[in-house]
Coordinates of C-alpha atoms and ligand atoms in Angstrom, one line a residue:
Chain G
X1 CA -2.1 11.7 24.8
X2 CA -1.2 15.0 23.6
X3 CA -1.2 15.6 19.6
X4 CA -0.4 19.2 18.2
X5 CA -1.0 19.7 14.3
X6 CA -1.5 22.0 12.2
X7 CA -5.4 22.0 10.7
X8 CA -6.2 23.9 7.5
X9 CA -3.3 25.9 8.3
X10 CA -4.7 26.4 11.8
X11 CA -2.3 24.8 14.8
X12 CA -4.1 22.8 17.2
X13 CA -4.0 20.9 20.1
X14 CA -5.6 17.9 22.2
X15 CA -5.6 15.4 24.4
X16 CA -6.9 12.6 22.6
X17 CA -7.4 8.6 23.2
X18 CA -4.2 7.3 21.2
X19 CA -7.2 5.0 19.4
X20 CA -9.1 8.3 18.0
X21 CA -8.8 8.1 14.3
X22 CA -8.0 11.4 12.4
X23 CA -11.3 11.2 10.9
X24 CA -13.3 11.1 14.1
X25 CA -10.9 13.5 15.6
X26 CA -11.6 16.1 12.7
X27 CA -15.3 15.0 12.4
X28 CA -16.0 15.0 16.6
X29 CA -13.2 16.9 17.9
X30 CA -12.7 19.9 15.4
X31 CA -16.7 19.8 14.1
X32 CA -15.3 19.5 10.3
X33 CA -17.6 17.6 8.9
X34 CA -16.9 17.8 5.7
X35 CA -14.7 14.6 5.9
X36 CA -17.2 11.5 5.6
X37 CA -16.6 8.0 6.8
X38 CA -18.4 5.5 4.5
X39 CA -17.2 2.6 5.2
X40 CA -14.3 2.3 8.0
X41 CA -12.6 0.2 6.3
X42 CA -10.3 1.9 3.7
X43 CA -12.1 1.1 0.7
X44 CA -14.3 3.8 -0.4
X45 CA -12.0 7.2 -0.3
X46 CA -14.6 9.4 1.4
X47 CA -12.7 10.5 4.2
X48 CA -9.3 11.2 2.3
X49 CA -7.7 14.4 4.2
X50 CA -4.2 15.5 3.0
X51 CA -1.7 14.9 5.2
X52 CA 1.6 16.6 4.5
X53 CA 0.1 17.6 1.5
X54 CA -0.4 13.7 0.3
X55 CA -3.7 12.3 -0.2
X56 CA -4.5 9.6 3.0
X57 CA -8.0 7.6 4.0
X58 CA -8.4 9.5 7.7
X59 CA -10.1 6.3 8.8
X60 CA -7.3 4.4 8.8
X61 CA -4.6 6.6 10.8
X62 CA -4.3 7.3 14.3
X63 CA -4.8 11.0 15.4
X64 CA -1.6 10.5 17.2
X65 CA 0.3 9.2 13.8
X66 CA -0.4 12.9 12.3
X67 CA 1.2 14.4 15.4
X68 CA 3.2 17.4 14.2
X69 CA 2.1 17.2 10.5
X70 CA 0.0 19.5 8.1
X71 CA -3.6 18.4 7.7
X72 CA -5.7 19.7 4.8
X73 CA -9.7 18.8 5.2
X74 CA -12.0 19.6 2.2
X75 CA -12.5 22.8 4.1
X76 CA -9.2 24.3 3.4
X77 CA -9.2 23.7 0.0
X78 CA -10.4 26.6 -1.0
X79 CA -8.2 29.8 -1.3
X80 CA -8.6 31.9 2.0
X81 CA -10.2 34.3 -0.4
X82 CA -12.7 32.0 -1.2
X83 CA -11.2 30.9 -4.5
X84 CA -12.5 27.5 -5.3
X85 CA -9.2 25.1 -5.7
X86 CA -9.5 24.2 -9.7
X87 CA -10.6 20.7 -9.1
X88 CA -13.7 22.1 -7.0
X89 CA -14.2 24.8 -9.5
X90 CA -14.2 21.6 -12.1
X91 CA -16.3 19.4 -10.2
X92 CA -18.9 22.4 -10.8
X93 CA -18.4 23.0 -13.7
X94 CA -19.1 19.1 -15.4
X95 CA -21.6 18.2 -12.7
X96 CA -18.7 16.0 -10.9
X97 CA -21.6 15.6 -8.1
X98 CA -25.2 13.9 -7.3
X99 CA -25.8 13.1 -3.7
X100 CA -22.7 15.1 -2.9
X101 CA -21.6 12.3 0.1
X102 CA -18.2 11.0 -2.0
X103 CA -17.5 14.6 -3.2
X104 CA -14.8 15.4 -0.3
X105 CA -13.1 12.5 -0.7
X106 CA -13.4 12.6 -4.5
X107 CA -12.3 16.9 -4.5
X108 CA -9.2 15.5 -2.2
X109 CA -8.1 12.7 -4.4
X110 CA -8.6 14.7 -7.2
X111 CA -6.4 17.6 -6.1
X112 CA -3.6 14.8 -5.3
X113 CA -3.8 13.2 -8.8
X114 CA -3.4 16.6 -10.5
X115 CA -0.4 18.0 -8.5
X116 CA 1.4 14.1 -9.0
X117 CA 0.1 13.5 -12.5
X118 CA -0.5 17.2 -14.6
X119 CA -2.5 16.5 -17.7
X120 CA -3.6 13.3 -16.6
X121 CA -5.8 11.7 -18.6
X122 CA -9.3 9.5 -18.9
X123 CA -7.6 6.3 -18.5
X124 CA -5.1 7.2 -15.8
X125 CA -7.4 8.8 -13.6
X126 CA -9.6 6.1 -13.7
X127 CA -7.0 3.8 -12.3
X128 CA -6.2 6.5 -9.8
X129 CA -9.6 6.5 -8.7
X130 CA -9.2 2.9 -8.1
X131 CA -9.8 3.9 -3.8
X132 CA -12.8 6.0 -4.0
X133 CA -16.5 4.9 -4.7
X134 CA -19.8 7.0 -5.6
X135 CA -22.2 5.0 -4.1
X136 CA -24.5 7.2 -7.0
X137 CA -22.2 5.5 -10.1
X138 CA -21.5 9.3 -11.3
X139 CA -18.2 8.6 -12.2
X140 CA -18.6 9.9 -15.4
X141 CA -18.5 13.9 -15.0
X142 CA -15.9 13.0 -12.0
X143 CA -13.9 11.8 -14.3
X144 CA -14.2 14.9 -16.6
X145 CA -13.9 17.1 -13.4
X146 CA -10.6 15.5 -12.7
X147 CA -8.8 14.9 -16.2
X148 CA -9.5 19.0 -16.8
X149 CA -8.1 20.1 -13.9
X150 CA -5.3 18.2 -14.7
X151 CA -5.1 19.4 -18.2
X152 CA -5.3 23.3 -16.5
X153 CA -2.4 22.0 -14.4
X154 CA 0.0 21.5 -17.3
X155 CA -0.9 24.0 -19.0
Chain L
X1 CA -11.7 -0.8 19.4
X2 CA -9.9 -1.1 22.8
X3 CA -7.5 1.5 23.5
X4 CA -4.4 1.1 23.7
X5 CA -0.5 2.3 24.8
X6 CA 0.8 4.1 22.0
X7 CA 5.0 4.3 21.5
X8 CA 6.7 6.8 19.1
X9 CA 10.3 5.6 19.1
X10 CA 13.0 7.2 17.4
X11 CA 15.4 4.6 16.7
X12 CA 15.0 0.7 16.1
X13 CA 17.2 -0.1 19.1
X14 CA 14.4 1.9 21.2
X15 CA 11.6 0.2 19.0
X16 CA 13.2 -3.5 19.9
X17 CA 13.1 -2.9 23.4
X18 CA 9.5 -1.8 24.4
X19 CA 8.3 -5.1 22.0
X20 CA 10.9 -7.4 24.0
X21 CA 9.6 -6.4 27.3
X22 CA 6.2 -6.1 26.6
X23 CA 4.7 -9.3 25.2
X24 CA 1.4 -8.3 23.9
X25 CA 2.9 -5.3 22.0
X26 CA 2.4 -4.6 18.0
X27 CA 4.8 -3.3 15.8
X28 CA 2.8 -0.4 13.9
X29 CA 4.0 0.3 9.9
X30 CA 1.3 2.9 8.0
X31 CA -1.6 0.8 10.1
X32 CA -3.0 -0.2 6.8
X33 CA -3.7 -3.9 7.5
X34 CA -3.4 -3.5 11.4
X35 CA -5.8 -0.7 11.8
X36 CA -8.5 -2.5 10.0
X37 CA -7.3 -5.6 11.9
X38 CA -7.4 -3.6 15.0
X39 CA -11.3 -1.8 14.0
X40 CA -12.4 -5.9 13.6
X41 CA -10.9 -7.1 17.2
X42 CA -8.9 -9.5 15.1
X43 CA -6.4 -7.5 16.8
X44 CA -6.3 -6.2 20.2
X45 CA -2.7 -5.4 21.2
X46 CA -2.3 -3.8 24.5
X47 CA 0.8 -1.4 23.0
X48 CA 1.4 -0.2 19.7
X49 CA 5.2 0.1 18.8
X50 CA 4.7 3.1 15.8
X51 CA 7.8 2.6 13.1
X52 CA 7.1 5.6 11.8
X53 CA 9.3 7.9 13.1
X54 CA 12.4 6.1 12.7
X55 CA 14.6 7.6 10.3
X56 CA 16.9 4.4 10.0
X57 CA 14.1 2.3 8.3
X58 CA 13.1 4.9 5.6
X59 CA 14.8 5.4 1.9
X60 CA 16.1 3.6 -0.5
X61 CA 20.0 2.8 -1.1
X62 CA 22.4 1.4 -3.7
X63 CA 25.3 -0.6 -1.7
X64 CA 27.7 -1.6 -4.5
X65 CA 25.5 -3.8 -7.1
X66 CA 22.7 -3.8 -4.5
X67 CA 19.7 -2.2 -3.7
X68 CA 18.5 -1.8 0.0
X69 CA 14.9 -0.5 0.2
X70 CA 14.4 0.8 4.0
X71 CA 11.1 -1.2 5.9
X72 CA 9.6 1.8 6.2
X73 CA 9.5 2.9 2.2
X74 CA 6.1 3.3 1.1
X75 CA 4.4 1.7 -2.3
X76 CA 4.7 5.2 -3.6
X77 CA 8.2 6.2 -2.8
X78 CA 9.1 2.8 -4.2
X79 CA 6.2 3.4 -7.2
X80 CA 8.2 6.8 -7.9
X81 CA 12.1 6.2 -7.5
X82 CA 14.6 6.8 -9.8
X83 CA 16.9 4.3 -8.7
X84 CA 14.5 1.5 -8.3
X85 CA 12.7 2.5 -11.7
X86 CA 16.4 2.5 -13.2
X87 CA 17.8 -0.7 -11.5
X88 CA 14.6 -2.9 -11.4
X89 CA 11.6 -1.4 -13.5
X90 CA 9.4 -4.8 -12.2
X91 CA 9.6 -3.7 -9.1
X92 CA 8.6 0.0 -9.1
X93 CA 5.8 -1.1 -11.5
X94 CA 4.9 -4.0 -8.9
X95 CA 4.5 -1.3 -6.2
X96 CA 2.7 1.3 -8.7
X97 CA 0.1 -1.6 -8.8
X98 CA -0.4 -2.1 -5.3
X99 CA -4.4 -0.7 -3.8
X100 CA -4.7 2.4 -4.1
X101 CA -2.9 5.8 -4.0
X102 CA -3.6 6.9 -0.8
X103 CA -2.9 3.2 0.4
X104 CA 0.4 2.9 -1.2
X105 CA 1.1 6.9 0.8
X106 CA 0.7 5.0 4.0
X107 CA 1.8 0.9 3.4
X108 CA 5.4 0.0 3.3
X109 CA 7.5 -2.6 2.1
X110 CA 8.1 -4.1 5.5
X111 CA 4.9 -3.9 6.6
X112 CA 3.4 -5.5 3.4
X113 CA 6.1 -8.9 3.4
X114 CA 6.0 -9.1 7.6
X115 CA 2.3 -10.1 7.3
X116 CA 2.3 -12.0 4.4
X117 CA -1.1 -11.8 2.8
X118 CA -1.6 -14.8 0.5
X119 CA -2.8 -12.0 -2.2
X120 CA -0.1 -9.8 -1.4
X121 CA 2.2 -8.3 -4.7
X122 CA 5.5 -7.7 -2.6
X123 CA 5.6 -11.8 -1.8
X124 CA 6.5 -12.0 -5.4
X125 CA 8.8 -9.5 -5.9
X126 CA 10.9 -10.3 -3.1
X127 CA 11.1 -14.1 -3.8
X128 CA 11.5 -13.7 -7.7
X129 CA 13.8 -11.4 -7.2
X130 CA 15.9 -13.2 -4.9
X131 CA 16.2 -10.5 -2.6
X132 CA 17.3 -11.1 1.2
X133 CA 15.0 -9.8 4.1
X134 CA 17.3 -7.9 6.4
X135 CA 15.8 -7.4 10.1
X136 CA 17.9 -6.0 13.4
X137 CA 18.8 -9.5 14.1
X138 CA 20.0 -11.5 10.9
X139 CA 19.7 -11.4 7.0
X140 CA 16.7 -14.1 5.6
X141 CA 17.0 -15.1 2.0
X142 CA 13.4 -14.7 0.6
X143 CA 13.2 -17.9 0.2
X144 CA 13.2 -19.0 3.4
X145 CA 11.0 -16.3 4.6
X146 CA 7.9 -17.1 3.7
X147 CA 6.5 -20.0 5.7
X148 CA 3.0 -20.1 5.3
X149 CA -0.6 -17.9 4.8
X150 CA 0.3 -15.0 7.1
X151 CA 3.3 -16.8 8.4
X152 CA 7.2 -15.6 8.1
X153 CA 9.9 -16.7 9.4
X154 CA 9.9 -13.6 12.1
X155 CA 10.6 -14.4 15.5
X156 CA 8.9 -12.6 17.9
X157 CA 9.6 -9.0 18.4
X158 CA 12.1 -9.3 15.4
X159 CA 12.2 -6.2 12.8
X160 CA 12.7 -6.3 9.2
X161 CA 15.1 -3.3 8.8
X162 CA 14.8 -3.5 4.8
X163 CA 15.3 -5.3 1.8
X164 CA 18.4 -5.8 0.0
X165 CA 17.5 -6.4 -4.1
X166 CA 20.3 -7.3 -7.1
X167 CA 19.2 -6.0 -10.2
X168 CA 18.1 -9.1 -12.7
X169 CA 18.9 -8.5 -16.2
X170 CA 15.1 -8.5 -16.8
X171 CA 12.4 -9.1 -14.9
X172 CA 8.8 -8.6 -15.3
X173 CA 5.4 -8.7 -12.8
X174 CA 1.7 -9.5 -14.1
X175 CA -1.0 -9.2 -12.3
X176 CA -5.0 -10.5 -12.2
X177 CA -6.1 -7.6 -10.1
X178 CA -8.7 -8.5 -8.2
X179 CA -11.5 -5.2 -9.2
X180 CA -12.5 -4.5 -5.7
X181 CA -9.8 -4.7 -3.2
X182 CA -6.8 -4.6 -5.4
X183 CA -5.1 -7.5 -4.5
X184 CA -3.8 -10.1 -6.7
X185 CA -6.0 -13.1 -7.5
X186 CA -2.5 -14.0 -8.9
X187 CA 0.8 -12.5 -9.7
X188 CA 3.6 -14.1 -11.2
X189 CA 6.8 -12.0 -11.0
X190 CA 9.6 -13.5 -13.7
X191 CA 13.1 -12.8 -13.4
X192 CA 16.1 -13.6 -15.5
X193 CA 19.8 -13.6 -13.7
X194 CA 21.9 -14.5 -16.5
X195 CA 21.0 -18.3 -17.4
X196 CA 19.4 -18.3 -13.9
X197 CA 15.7 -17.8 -13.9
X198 CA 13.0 -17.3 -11.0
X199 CA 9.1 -17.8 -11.3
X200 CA 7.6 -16.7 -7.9
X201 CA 3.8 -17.0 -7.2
X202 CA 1.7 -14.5 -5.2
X203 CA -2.1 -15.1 -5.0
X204 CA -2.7 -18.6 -6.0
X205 CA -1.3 -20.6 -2.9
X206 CA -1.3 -20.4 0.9
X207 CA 1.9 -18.4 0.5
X208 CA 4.0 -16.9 -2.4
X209 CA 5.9 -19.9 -4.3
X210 CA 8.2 -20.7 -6.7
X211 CA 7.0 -22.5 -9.8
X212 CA 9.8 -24.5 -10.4
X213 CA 8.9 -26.7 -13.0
X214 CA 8.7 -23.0 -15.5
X215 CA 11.8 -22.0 -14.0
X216 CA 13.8 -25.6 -15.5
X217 CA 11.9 -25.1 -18.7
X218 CA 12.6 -20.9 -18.9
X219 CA 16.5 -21.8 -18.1
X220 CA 17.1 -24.1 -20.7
X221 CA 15.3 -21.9 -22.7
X222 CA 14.1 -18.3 -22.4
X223 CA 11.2 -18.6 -24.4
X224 CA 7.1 -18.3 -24.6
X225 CA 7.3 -21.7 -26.0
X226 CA 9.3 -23.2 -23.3
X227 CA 6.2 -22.7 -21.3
X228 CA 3.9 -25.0 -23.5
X229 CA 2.7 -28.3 -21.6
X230 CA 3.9 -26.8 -18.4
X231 CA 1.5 -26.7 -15.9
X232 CA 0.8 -25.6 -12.4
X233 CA -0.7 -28.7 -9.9
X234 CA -4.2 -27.0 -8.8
X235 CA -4.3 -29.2 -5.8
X236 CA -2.1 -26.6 -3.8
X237 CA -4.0 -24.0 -4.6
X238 CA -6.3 -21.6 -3.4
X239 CA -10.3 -21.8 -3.5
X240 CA -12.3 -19.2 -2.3
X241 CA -15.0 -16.5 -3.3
X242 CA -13.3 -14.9 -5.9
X243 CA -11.5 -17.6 -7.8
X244 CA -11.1 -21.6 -7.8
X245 CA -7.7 -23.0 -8.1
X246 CA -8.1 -24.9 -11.3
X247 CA -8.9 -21.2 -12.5
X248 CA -5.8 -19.7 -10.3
X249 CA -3.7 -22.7 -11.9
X250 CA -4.8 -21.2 -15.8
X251 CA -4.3 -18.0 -15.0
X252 CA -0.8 -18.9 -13.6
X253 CA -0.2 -20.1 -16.6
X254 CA -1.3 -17.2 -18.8
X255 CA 0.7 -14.3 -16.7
X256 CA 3.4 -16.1 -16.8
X257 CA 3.7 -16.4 -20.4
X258 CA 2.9 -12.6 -20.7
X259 CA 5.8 -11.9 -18.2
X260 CA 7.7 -14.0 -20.4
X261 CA 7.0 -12.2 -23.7
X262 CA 7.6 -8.8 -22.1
X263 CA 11.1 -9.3 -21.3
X264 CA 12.5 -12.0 -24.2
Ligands
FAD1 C1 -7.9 -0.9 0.6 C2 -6.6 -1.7 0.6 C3 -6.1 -2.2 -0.6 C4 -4.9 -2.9 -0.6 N1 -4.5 -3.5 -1.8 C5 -3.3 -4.2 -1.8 C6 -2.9 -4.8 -3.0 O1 -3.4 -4.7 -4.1 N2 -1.7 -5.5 -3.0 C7 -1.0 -5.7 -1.8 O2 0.0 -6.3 -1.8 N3 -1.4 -5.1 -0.7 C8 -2.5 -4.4 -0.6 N4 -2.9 -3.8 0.5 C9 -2.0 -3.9 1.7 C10 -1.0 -2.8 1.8 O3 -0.2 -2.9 0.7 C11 -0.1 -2.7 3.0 O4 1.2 -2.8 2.6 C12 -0.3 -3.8 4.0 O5 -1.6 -3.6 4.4 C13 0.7 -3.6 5.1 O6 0.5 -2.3 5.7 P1 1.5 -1.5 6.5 O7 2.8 -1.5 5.7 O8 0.9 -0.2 6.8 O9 1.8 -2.4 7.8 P2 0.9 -2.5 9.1 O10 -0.5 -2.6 8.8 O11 1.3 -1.3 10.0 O12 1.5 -3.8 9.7 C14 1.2 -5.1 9.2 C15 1.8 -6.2 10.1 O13 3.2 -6.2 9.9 C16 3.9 -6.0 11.1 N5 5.0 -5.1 10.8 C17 5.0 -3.9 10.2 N6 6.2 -3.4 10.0 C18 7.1 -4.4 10.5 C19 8.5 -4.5 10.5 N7 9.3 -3.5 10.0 N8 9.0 -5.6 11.1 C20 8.3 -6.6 11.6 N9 6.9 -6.5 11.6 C21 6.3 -5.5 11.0 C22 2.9 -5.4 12.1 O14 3.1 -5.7 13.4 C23 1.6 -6.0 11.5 O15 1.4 -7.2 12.1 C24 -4.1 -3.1 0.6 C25 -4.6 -2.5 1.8 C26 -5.8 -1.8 1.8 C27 -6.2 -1.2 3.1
FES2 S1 -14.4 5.8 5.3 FE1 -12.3 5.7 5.0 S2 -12.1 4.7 3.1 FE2 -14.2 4.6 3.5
FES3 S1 -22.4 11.7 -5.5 FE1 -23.5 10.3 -4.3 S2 -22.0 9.0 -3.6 FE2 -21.0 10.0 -5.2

């Protein structure tokens, strides 16, 4: 079955199986792997893409459900002039990362709960972290990351 | 997972069709129980009927005093609407408190009540709130949807369109999330239609109930205290992993006096 989206602002078209999930049609179709699958089976937020510019777990959605829509992978976050999106530039900035495997889907969920929620803070974007897990526990500058990018954002 | 037939259609007329003439096809809300359904060959439909193109079944109305939340309205939009923050607060806090956020971008109302999870929050919501399940065949009053654990009183092929709410004077949802998967261990949704009150039950039981036993007690009097001495009968409850029932019974107990207190 045919699918046409639009990929990091790039369109894009394939015949896929209709059960192809979008992450392993990102991951094995498109090569970007910067969308992990921990555990295929929505809980842990690794492989949360932005689709119509909403935060989504891509390993729970058919390829063919994002037909026509805008996708956004950790890879088109950044500015096309490189600029790091202010969450990434945060997550740098308070050491939002160890092994680095949860990081997409943290950066993603991130940007989501800053546009949503501007000055967000500790406590709410805790809860809003509620689906993504760092199998490394470093929740803590994560959570820093996350609640100054939102302050930047109302500001 | 075994592949499957996959069918976009654009109205619910369309959708009602391909599931009456193919028996082994699956309605398809934001996939987020069927997919993982699907992944564990719990499911294995040979055609997947996708609602999610169907304008018909998205939005939220007012019709007169009434509310009519579209099947396809996801935890968010409901999480996030003026009119349902305005009309019923309970019930955009309900949805607000539902997995996830990128779960609630994806799961929808219809979705959530036709497969009636046990630990579901909208089983609550909908019965307390005495709301009436509207599909492309008939109108169900909650209470007689909910049949059993994962059971509803959906015939085959049938589609819930939406749900029609009335606005309570007050209402109010608590919940024992449970910390890993978000769903309720119990939730006890109180509402309050003039001297009329409703106690629905998500979590505890095989399927959402009413207590009714609270609900004599909280008509004749609206009150934390009414509640003393009232208890819930743990023998139809739930025991499993994460709670017993003579806990679940307790806890019953202790959210629904919190519900209580917040709205009296
Ligand atoms: C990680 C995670 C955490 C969650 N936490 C919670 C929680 O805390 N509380 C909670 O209540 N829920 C929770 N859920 C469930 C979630 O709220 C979804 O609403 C629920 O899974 C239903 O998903 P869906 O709407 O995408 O329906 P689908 O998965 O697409 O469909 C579910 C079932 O309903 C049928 N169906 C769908 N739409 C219709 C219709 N219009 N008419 C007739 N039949 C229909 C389908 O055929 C299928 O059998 C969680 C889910 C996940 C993955
Ligand atoms: S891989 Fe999708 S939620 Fe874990
Ligand atoms: S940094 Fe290792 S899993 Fe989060």
């Amino acid at each position: 079955m045919n699918v046409t989206l639009t990929v990091n602002g790039q369109a894009i078209s394939r015949d896929v199986e209709p059960r192809m999930l979008l992450a392993e049609f990102l991951r094995d179709e498109l090569r970007l792997t910067g969308t992990h699958v921990g555990c295929d089976t929505t809980q842990c937020g690794c492989c949360i893409v932005h689709l119509d510019g909403e935060a989504v777990k891509s390993c729970t959605l058919f390829a063919v459900q994002a037909d026509g829509s805008k996708v956004t992978t950790i890879e088109g976050l950044a500015g096309t002039d490189g600029a790091l999106h202010p969450v990434q530039a945060a997550f740098r900035e308070h050491h939002g990362l160890q092994c680095g495997f949860c990081t997409p889907g943290m950066v993603m969920m991130g940007a989501d709960i800053v546009r949503r929620i501007p000055g967000a803070d500790d406590e709410t974007v805790r809860h809003e972290l509620e689906g993504n897990i760092c199998r490394c526990t470093g929740y803590q500058g994560i959570v820093e990351a996350i609640v100054d990018a939102a302050a930047q954002a109302r500001s | 997972m075994l592949d499957f037939t996959y069918h976009r259609p654009a109205s619910v007329a369309d959708a009602a069709k391909i599931v009456g003439e193919i028996e082994d096809a699956k309605l398809m809300a934001g996939g987020m129980t069927l997919i993982p359904t699907m992944k564990q060959r719990l499911a294995s439909p040979s055609d997947i009927v996708d609602l999610g193109r169907i304008p018909e079944l998205k939005g939220i109305r007012r019709d007169g005093a009434d509310l009519v939340i579209g099947a396809m309205t996801r935890h968010a939009d409901v999480a996030s609407s003026a009119l349902v923050r305005e009309a019923i607060p309970a019930l955009a806090s309900l949805a607000g408190q539902i997995g996830d956020p990128a779960v609630r971008h994806r799961g929808t109302i219809g979705g959530s009540i036709s497969n009636a999870d046990p630990a579901a929050d909208y089983p609550a919501g909908v019965v307390g709130l005495d709301a009436v399940v509207e599909t492309n065949q008939r109108q169900i009053a909650a209470d007689d949807f909910f049949t059993g654990l994962f059971d509803t009183a959906l015939e085959p092929g049938e589609i819930v369109t939406g749900v029609r709410f009335r606005a309570p004077d007050a209402a109010n949802y608590q919940k024992l999330r449970h910390p890993a998967s978000g769903y309720a261990v119990v939730g006890v949704m109180v509402a309050r239609f003039g001297s009329n009150i409703r106690v629905a039950i998500t979590g505890a039981g095989p399927s959402v109930f009413r207590a009714m036993e609270m609900e004599a007690a909280l008509s004749a009097k609206f009150a934390v205290e009414s509640l003393a001495g009232v208890s819930i009968d743990a023998a139809d409850l739930l025991s499993d992993m994460h709670a017993s029932a003579d806990y679940r019974a307790h806890v019953v107990g202790v959210l629904a006096k919190r519900a209580v207190a917040a709205i009296s």
